[in-house]
Each structure stands twice: as structure tokens, then as C-alpha cells.
PDB file of C-alpha atoms and ligand atoms in Angstrom:
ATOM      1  CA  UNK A   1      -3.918  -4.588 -13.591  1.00  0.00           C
ATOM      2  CA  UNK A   2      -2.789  -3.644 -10.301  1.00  0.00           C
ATOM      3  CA  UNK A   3      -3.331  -6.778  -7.809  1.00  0.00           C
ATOM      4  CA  UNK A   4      -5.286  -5.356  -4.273  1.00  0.00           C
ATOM      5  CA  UNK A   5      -2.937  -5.589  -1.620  1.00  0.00           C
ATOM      6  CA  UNK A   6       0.125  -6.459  -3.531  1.00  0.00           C
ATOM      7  CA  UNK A   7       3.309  -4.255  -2.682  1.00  0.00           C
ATOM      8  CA  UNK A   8       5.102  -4.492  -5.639  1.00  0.00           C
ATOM      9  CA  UNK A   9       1.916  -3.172  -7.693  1.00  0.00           C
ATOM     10  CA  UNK A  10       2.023  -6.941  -9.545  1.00  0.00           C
ATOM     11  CA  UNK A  11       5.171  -5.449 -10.980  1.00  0.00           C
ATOM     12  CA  UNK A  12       6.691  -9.182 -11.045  1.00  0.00           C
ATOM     13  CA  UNK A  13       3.417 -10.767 -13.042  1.00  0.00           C
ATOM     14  CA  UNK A  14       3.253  -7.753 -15.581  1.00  0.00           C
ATOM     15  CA  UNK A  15       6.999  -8.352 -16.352  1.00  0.00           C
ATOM     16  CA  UNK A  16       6.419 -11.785 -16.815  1.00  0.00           C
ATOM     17  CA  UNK A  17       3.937 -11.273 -19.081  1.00  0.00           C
ATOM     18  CA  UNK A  18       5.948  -8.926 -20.944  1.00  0.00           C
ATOM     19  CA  UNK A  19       8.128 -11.822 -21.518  1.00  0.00           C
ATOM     20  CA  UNK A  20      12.106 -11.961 -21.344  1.00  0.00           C
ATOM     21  CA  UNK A  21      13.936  -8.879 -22.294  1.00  0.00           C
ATOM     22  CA  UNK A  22      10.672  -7.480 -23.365  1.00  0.00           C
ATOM     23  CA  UNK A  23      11.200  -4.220 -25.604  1.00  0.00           C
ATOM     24  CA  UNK A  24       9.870  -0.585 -24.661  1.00  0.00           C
ATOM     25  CA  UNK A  25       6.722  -1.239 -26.434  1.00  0.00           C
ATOM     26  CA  UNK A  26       5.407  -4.440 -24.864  1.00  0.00           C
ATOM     27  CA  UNK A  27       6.480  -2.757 -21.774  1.00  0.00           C
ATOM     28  CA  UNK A  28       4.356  -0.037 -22.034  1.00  0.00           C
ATOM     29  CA  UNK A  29       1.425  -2.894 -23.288  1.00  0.00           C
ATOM     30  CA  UNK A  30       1.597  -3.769 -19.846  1.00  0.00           C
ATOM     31  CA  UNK A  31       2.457  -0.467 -17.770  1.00  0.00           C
ATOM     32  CA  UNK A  32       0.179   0.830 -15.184  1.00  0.00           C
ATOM     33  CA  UNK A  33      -0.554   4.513 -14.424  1.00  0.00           C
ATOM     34  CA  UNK A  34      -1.482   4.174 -10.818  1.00  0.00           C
ATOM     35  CA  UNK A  35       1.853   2.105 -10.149  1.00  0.00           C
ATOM     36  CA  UNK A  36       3.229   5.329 -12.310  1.00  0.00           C
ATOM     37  CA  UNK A  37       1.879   7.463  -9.665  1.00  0.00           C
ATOM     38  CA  UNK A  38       2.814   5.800  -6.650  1.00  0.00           C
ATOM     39  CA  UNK A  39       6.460   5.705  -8.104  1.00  0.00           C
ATOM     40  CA  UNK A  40       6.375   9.565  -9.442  1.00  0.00           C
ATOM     41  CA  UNK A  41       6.936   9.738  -5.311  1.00  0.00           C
ATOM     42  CA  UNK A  42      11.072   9.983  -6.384  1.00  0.00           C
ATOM     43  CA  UNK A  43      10.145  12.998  -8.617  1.00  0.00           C
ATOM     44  CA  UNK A  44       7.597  14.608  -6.310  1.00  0.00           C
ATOM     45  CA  UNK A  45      10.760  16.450  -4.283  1.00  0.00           C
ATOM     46  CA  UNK A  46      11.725  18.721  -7.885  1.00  0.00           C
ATOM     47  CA  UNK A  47       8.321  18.327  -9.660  1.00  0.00           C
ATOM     48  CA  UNK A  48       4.518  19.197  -9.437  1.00  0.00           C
ATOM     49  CA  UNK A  49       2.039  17.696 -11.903  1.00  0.00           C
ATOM     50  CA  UNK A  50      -1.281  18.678 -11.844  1.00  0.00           C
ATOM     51  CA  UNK A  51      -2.652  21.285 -13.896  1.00  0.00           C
ATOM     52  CA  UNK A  52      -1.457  25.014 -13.212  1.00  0.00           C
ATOM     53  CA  UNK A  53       1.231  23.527 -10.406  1.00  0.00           C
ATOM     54  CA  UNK A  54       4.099  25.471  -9.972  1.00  0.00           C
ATOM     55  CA  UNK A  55       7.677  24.917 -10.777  1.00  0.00           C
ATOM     56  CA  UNK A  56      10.069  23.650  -7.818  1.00  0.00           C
ATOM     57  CA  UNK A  57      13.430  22.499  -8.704  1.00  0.00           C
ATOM     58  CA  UNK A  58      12.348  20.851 -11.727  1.00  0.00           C
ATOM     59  CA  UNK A  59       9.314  22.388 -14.069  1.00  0.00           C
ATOM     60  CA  UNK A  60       5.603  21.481 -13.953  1.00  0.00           C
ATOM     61  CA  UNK A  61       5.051  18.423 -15.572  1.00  0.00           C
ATOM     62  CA  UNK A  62       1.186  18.382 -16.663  1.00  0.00           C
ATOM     63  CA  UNK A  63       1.031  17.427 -20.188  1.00  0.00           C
ATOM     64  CA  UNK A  64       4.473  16.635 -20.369  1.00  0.00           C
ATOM     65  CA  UNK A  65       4.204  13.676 -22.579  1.00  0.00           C
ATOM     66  CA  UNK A  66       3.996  14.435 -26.804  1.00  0.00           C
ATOM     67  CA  UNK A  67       5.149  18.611 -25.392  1.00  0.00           C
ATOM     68  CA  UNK A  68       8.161  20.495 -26.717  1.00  0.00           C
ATOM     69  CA  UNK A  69      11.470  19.325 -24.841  1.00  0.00           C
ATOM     70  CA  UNK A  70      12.404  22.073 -22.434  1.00  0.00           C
ATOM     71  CA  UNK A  71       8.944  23.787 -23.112  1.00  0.00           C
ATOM     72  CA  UNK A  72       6.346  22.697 -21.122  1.00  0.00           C
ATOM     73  CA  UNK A  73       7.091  25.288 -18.327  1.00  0.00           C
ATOM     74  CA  UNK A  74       7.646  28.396 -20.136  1.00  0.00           C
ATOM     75  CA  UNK A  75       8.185  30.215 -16.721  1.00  0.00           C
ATOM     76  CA  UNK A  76      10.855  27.701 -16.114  1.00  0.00           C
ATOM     77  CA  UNK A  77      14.562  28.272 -16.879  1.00  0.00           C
ATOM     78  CA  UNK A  78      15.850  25.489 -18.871  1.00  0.00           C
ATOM     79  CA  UNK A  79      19.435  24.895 -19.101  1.00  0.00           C
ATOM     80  CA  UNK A  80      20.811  25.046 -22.376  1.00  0.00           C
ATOM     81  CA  UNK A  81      22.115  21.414 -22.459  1.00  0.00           C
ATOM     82  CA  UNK A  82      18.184  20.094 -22.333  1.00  0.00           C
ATOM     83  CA  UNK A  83      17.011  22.860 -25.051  1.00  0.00           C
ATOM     84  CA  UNK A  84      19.777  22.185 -27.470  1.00  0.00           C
ATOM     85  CA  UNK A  85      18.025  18.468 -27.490  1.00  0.00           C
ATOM     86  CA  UNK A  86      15.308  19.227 -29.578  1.00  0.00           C
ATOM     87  CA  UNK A  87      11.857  17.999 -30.446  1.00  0.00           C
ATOM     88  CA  UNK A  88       9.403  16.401 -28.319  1.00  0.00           C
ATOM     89  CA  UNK A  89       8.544  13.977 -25.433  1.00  0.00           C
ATOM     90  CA  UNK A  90       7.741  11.093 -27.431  1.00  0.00           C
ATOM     91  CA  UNK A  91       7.290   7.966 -25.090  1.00  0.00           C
ATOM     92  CA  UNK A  92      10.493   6.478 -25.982  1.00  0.00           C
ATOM     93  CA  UNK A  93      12.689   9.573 -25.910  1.00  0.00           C
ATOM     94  CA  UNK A  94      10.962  10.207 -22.238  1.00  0.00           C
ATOM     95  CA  UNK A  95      12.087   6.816 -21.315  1.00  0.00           C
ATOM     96  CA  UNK A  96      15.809   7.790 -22.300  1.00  0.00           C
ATOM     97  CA  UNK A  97      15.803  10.434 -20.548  1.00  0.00           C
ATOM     98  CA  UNK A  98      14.761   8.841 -17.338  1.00  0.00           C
ATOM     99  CA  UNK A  99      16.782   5.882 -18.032  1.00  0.00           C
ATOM    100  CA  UNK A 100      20.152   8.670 -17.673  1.00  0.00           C
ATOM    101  CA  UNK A 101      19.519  12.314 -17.899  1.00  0.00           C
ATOM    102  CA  UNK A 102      22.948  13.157 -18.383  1.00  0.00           C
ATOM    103  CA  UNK A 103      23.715  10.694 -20.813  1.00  0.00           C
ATOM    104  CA  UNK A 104      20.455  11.888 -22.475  1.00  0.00           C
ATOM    105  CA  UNK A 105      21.166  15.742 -22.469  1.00  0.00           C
ATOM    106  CA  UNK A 106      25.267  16.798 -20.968  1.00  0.00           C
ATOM    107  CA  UNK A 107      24.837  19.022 -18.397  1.00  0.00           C
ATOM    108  CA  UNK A 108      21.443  19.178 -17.711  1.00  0.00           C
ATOM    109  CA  UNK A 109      20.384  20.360 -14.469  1.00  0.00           C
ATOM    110  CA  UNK A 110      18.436  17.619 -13.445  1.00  0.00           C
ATOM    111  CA  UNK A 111      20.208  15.996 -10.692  1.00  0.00           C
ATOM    112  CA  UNK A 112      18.835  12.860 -10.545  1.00  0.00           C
ATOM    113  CA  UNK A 113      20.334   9.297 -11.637  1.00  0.00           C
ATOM    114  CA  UNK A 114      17.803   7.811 -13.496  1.00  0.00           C
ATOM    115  CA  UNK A 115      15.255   4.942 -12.464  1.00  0.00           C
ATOM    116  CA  UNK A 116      17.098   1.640 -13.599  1.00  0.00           C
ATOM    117  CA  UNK A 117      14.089  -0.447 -13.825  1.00  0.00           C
ATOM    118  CA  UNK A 118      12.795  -0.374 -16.940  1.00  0.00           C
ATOM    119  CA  UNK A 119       9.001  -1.359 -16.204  1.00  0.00           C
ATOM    120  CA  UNK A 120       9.133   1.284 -13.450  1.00  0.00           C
ATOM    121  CA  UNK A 121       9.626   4.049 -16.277  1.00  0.00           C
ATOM    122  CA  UNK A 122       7.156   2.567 -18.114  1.00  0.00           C
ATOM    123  CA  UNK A 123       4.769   3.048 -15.283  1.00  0.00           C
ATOM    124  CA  UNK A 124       5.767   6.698 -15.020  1.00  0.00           C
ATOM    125  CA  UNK A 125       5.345   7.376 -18.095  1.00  0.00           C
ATOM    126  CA  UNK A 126       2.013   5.770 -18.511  1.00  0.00           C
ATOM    127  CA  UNK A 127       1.261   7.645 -15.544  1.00  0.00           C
ATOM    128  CA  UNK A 128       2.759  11.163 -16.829  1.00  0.00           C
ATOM    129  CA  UNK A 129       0.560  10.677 -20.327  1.00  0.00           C
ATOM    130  CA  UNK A 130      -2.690  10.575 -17.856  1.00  0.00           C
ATOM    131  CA  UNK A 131      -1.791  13.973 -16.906  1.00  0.00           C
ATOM    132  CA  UNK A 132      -3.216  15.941 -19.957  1.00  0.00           C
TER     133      UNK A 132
HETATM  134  C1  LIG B   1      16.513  16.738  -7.820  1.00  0.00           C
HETATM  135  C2  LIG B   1      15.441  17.303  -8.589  1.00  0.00           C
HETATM  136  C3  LIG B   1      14.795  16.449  -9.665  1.00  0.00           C
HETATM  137  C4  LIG B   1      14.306  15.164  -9.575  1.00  0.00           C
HETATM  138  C5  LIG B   1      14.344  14.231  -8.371  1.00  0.00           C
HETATM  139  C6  LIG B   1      13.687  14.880 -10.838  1.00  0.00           C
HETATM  140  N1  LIG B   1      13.812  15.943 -11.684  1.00  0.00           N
HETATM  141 FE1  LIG B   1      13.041  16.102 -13.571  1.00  0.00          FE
HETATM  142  N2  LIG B   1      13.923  17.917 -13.801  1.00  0.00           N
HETATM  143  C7  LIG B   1      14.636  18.581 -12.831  1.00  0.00           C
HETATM  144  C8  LIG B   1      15.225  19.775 -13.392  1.00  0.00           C
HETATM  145  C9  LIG B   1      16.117  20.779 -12.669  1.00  0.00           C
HETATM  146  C10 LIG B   1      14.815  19.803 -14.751  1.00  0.00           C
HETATM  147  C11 LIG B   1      15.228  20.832 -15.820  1.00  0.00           C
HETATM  148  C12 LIG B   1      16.458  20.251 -16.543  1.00  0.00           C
HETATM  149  C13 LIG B   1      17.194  21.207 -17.477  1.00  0.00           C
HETATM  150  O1  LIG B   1      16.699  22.307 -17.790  1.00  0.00           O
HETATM  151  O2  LIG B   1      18.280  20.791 -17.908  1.00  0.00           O
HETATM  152  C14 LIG B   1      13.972  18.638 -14.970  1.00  0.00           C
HETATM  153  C15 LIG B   1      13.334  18.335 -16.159  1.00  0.00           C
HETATM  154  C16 LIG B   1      12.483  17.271 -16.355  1.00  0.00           C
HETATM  155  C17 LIG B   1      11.711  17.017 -17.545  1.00  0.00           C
HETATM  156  C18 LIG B   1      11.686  17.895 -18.807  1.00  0.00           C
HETATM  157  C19 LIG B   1      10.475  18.834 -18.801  1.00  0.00           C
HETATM  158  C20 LIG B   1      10.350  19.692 -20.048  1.00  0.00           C
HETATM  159  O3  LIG B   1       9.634  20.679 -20.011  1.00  0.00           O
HETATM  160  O4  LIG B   1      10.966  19.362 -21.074  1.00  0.00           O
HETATM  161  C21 LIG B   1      11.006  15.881 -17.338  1.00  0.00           C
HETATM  162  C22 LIG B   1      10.059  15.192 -18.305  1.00  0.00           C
HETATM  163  C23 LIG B   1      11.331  15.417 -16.008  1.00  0.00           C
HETATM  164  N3  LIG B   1      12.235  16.274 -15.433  1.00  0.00           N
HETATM  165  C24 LIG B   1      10.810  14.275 -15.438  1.00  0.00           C
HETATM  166  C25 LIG B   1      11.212  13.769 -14.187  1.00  0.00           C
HETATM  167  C26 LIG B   1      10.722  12.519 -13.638  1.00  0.00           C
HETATM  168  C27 LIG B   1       9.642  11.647 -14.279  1.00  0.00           C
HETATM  169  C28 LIG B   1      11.397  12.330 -12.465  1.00  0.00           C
HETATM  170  C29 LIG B   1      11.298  11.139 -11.518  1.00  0.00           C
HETATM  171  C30 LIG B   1      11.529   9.824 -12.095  1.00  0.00           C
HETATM  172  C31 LIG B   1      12.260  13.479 -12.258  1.00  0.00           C
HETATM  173  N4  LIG B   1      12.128  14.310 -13.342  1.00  0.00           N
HETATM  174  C32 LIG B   1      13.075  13.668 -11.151  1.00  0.00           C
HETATM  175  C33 LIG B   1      14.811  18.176 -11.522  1.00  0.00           C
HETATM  176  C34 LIG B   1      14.479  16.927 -11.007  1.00  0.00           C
END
């Protein structure tokens, strides 16, 4: 669904046709992986993706998506705070997580503020579950 040309990656038509305070799951009806990509450019500082990338400041994050929380790096050294959270990345617990780490897991280690836009973490989310 991504329009040729258009900067906002027809961000402003998708949440339109998500409709007014449109939940997580018609969100993610409409999210787009390639917008997900383009805006995974805010993450790209702390994390690789692709298969077999290494850890930076943040753990590799192929297959991320439906994988153990604070597991899918085994190299990586979790903090405690994210570990003690349990479970896995389900779609909607990912998009708590970006939506406020810290609020999500207390003294995690992921110094980052969140991404406030809710279709945005849709997109990055659709994008993350391509990476599998
Ligand atoms: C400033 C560096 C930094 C930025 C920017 C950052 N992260 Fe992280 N991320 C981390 C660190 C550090 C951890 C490990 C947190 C812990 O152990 O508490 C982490 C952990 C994660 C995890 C958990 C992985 C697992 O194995 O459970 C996910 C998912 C994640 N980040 C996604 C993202 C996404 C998506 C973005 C961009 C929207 C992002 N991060 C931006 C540093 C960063």
C-alpha cells in the first residue's frame, strides 16, 4: 500500500482507513513492512536485523517477533528488568514495549523513549515479523 513518491509512506490514507481511534488490530490490518523498514532507521544505531547480525547496543533482532522475551540473542546480556518480564513477543506486547520501554520493563537498558505514533509501531512491527 505504499503510494510511489509519497513521503509520508501514505501513512495519512492508511490511518484514515483505519478509522478514528482505530485499535492495535485494525492498525496492523493496514501496516506496511517497507514503511516498517524505512522507520527501523531510529533502531538501526543499537540494533542489527538480518540473519546471523551481530549484537550492538541492543541484541540482534531477526526473528524477534513470536521469540522468548530477552532470548532472541543468547550471546546478548539482558538486564534483569527485561528477563523478569516473561513470555514472548506477541504483536501486541511488542507494541507496548515500543510504545514505553521503561514503563514496559523498570530498568531496562534500552535507552530509548518509545515511538509515539501508533501506526509507526505498527509498521515496525509488521516489518520486524518479515524478518524470520
Ligand atoms: C539506544 C539504543 C537502542 C535503541 C535506539 C533501540 N533499542 Fe531496542 N534494545 C536496546 C537494548 C540495550 C536492549 C536490551 C534491553 C534489556 O536487556 O533490558 C534492547 C532490546 C530490544 C528488544 C528485545 C529483544 C529480545 O531479545 O527480547 C526489542 C524487540 C527491541 N529492543 C526493539 C527495538 C526497536 C524496534 C527499536 C526502534 C523503534 C529499538 N529497539 C531501539 C537498545 C536500543
Amino acid at each position: 500500500m505504499v503510494l510511489a513518491g509519497c513521503s509520508d509512506s501514505g501513512r495519512e490514507e492508511r490511518r484514515r482507513a483505519a478509522g478514528p481511534g482505530a485499535s492495535f488490530a485494525a492498525l496492523m490490518r493496514v501496516a506496511d513492512a517497507e514503511a516498517g523498514a524505512a522507520a527501523f532507521g531510529q533502531c538501526g544505531a543499537c540494533h542489527t536485523v538480518r540473519r546471523g547480525g551481530g549484537d550492538r547496543n541492543g541484541p540482534n533482532l531477526f526473528g524477534v517477533v513470536g521469540s522468548p522475551i530477552a532470548g532472541n540473542s543468547p550471546r546478548f546480556g539482558y538486564t534483569a528488568a527485561l528477563q523478569d518480564v516473561g513470555g514472548d513477543w506477541t504483536r501486541e506486547r511488542m507494541d507496548a514495549w515500543l510504545t514505553n520501554p521503561q514503563r514496559f520493563a523498570p530498568g531496562t537498558s534500552m535507552r530509548f523513549p518509545g515511538v509515539a505514533d501508533p501506526l509507526v509501531r505498527a509498521d515496525i512491527i509488521a516489518y520486524l515479523a518479515t524478518q524470520k
